[in-house]
Coordinates of C-alpha atoms and ligand atoms in Angstrom, one line a residue:
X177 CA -34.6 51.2 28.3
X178 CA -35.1 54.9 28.2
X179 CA -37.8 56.3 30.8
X180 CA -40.2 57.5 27.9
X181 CA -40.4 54.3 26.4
X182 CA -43.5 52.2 26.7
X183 CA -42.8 48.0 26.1
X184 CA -45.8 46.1 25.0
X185 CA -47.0 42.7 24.0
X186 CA -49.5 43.0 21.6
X187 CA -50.7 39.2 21.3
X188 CA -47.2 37.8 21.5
X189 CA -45.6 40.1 19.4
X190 CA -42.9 42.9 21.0
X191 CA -43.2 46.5 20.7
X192 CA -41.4 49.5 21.7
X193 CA -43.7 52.5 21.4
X194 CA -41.2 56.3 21.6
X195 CA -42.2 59.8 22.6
X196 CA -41.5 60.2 18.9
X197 CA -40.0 59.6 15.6
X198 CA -36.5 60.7 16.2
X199 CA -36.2 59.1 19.7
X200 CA -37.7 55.4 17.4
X201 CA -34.4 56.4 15.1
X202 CA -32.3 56.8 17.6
X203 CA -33.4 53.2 19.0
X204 CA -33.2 51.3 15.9
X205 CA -29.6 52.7 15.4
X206 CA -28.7 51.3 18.8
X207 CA -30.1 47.8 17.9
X208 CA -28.6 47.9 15.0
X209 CA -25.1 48.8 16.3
X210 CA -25.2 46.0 18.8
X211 CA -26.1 43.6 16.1
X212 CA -22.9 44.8 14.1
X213 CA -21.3 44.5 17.0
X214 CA -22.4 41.1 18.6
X215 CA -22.3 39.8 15.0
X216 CA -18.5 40.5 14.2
X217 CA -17.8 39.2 17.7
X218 CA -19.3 36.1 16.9
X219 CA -18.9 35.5 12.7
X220 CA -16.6 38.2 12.4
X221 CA -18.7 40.2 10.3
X222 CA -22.6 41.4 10.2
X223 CA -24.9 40.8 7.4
X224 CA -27.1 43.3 7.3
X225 CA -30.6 43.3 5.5
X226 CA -31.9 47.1 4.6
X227 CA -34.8 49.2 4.1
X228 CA -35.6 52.8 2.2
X229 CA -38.1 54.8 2.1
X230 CA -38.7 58.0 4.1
X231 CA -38.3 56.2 7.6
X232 CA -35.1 55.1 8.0
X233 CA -33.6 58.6 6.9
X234 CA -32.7 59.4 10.0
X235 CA -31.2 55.9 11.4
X236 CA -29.1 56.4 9.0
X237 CA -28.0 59.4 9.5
X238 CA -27.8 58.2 13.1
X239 CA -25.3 55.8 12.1
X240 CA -23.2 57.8 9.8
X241 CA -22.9 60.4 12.8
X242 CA -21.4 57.7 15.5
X243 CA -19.5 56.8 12.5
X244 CA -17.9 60.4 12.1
X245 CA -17.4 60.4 15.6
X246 CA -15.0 57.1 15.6
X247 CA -18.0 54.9 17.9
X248 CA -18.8 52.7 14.3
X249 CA -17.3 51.0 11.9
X250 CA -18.6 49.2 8.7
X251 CA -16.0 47.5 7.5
X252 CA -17.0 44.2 8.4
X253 CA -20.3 44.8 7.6
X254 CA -21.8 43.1 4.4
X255 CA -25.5 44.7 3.2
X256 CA -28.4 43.5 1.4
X257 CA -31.0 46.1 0.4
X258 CA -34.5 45.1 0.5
X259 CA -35.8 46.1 -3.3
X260 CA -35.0 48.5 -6.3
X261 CA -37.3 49.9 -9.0
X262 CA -37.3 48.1 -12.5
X263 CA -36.1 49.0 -14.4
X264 CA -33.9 52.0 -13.3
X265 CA -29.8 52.9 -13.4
X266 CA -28.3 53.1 -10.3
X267 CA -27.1 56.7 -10.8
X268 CA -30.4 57.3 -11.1
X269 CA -31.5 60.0 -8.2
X270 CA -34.5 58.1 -7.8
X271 CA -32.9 54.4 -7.5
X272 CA -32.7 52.6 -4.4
X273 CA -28.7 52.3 -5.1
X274 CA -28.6 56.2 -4.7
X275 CA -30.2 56.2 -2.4
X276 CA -28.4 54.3 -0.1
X277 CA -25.3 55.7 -1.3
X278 CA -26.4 59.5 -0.5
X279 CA -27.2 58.2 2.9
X280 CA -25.3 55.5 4.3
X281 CA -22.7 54.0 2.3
X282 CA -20.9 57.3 1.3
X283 CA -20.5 58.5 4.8
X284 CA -19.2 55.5 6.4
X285 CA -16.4 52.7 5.6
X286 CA -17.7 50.3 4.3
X287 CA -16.3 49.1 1.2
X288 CA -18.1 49.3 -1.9
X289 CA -17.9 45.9 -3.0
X290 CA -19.5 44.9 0.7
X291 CA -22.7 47.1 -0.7
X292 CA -25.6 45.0 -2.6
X293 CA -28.7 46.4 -3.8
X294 CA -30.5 44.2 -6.2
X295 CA -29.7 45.6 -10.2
X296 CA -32.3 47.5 -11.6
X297 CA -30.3 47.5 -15.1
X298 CA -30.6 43.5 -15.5
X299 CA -32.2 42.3 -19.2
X300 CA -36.2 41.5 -18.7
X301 CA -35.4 37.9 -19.5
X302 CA -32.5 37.3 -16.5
X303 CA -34.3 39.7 -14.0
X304 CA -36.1 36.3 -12.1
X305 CA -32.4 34.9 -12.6
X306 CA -31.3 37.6 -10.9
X307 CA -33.5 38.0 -8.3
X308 CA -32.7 34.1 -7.3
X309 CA -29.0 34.8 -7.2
X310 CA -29.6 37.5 -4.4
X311 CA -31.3 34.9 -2.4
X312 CA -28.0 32.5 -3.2
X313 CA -25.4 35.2 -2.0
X314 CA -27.5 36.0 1.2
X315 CA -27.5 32.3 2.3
X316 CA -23.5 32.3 1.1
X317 CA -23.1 34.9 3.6
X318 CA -24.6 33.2 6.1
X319 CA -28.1 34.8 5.8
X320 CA -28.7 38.3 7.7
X321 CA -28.2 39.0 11.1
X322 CA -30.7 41.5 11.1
X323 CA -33.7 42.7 8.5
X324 CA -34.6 46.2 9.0
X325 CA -38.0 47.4 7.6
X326 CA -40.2 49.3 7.1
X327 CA -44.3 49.1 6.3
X328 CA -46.4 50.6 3.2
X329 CA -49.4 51.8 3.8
X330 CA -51.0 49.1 2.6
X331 CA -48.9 46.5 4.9
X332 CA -46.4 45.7 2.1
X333 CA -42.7 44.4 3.7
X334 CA -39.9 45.1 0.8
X335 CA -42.2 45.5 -1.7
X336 CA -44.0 42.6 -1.2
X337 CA -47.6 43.8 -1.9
X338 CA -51.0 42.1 -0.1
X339 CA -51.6 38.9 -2.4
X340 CA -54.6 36.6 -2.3
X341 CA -51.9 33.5 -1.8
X342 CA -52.1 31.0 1.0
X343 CA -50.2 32.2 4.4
X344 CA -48.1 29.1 3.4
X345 CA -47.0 29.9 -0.2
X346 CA -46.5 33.9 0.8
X347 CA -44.1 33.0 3.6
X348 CA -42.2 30.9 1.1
X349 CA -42.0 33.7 -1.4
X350 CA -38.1 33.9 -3.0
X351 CA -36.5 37.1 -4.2
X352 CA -38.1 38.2 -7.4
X353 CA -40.0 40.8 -9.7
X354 CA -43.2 42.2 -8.8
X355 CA -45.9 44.4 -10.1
X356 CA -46.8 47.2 -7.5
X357 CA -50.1 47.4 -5.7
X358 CA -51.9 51.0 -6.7
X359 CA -51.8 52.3 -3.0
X360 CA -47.9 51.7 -2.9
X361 CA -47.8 54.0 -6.8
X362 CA -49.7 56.0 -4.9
X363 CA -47.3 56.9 -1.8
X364 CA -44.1 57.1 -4.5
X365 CA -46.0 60.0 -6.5
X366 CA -44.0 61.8 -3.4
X367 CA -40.6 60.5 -4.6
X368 CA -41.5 60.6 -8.4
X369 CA -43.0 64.0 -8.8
X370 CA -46.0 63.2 -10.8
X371 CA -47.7 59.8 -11.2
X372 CA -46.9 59.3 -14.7
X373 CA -42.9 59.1 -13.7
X374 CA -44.2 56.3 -10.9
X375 CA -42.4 53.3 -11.9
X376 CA -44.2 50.6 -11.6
X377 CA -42.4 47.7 -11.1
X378 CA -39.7 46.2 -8.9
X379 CA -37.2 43.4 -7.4
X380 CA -37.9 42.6 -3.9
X381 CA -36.4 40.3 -1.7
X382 CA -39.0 37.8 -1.1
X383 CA -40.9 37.5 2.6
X384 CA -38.9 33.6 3.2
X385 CA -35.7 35.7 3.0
X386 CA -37.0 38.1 5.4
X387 CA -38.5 36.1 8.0
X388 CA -35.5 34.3 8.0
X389 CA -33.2 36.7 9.4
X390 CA -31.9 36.2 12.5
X391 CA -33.5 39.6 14.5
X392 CA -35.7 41.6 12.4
X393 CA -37.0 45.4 13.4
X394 CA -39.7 47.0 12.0
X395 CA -39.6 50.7 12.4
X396 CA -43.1 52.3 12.1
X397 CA -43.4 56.5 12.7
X398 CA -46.1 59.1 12.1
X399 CA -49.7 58.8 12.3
X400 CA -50.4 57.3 8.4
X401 CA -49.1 54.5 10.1
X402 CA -51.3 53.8 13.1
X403 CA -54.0 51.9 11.4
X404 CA -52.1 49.8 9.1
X405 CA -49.7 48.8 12.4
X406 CA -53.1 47.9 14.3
X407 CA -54.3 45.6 11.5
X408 CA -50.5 43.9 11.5
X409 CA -50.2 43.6 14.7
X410 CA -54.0 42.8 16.3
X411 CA -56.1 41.6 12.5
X412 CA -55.7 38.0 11.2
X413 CA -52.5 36.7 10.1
X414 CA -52.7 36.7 6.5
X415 CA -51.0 37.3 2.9
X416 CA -53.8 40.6 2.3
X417 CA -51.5 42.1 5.1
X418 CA -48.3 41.1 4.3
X419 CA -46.4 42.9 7.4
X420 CA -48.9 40.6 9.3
X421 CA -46.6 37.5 8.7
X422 CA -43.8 38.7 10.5
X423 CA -46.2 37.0 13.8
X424 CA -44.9 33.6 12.2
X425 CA -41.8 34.8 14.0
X426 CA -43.1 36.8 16.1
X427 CA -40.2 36.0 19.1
X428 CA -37.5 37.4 16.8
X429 CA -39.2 40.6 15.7
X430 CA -39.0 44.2 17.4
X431 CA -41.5 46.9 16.9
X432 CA -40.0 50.1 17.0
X433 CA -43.0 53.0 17.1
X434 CA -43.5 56.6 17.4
X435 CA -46.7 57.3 20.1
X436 CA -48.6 58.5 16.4
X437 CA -48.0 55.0 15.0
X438 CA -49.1 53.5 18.3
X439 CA -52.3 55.2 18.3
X440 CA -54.3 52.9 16.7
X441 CA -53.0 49.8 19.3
X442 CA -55.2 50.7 22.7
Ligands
F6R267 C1 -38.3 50.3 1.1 C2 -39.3 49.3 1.4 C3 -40.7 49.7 1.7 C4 -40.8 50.8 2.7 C5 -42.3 51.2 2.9 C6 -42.4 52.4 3.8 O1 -37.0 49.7 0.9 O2 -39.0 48.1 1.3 O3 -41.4 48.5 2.1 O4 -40.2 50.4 3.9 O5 -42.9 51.5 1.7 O6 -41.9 53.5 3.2 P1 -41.8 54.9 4.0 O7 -40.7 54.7 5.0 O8 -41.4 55.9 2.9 O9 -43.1 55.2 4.5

């Protein structure tokens, strides 16, 4: 562990709090390489489960550069992006599939067909179907080694949005389409431009399927973050804070924080 990180156990759950946001990058990319690494030692390939959103920009960047410089290869690696607007073309600049193509996939080897990111272009009526057949190649694969993710403001995982369900039915909830919450249509305004070009609905990979990777990291930076990481990690376990569950499994989940995102912990 690096001097200027703090480790914490906050009720049971583990957290690693960084001087900052770049340092909490750099970690995450050093977890993740070992999981690639330990993974294709052991199955001979990784499965890896992955996030968007403004915080992982630079783990991935972090990987593509130890990638460039010959320390990391994809091509045993086999991904499974978290969620994708619906309905939206993957060439869109604003889809999830462009995303991950601007900022991972294109830099690094791993083939294309390797690459999965849940089709925003699927008919209305076979967009549940599809949604279930995600959750039937993950489990083909061998489910994920590792989940990376990240929080919404409102403590959405994926985009799995605070729901008024039983702990019990949400941590059972399968891959499928959602409606998202207002303070998630909110945040993509940023992304969008205006909130009329929010769109407002979206295939997520559903919380079971998360919860049942294998190691999961959760990668929390800036100070927007600190209160709903307080209520996740210190409030009651419940479906109204969805990042909240991951304390169901709390022995297999990291915390990776920035000191801002920590503020709120004490
Ligand atoms: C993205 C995702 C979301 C984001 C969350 C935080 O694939 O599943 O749950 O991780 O909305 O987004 P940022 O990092 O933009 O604050």
């Amino acid at each position: 562990m690096a001097a200027d990180e703090r480790k914490l156990d906050v009720d049971g759950s583990h957290v690693i709090v960084c001087p900052n946001a770049e340092a909490a990058s750099r970690l995450a990319a050093d977890r993740i390489a070992a999981i690639i690494e330990a993974a294709e030692r052991d199955r001979s390939k990784a499965v890896l489960g992955l996030a968007t959103g403004a915080t992982p920009e630079t783990v991935y960047a972090e990987l593509a550069a130890r990638h460039r410089a010959g320390s990391l290869s994809f091509q045993k690696v086999v991904t499974y992006n978290l969620d994708e607007y619906y309905p939206i073309q993957p060439l869109d600049p604003l889809s999830y599939r462009h995303y991950m193509h601007q900022r991972l996939f294109s830099l690094v080897d791993i083939p294309a067909n390797q690459t999965h990111v849940i089709d925003g272009t699927v008919p209305a009526a076979f967009a549940a179907e599809h949604a279930a057949q995600f959750d039937r190649w993950i489990e083909a694969d061998g489910g994920l080694d590792l989940q990376l993710l990240g929080i919404g403001r409102n403590g959405h995982i994926g985009f799995n949005e605070p729901s008024d369900l039983s702990v019990e039915e949400a941590i059972n909830l399968p891959t499928r389409p959602v409606e998202l919450h207002p303070v998630t249509t909110t945040d993509a305004v940023r992304e969008f431009g205006s909130a009329e070009k929010v769109i407002t609905q979206a295939l997520t990979v559903g919380i079971k399927t998360i919860l049942a990777a294998r190691v999961i990291l959760m990668l929390a930076t800036g100070p927007r973050k600190a209160e709903i990481v307080a209520r996740s990690l210190k409030g009651p376990i419940t479906p109204t804070v969805p990042a909240s569950l991951l304390r169901t499994v709390a022995e297999k989940v990291v915390w990776i924080l920035d000191e801002p995102a920590a503020a709120e912990l004490g």
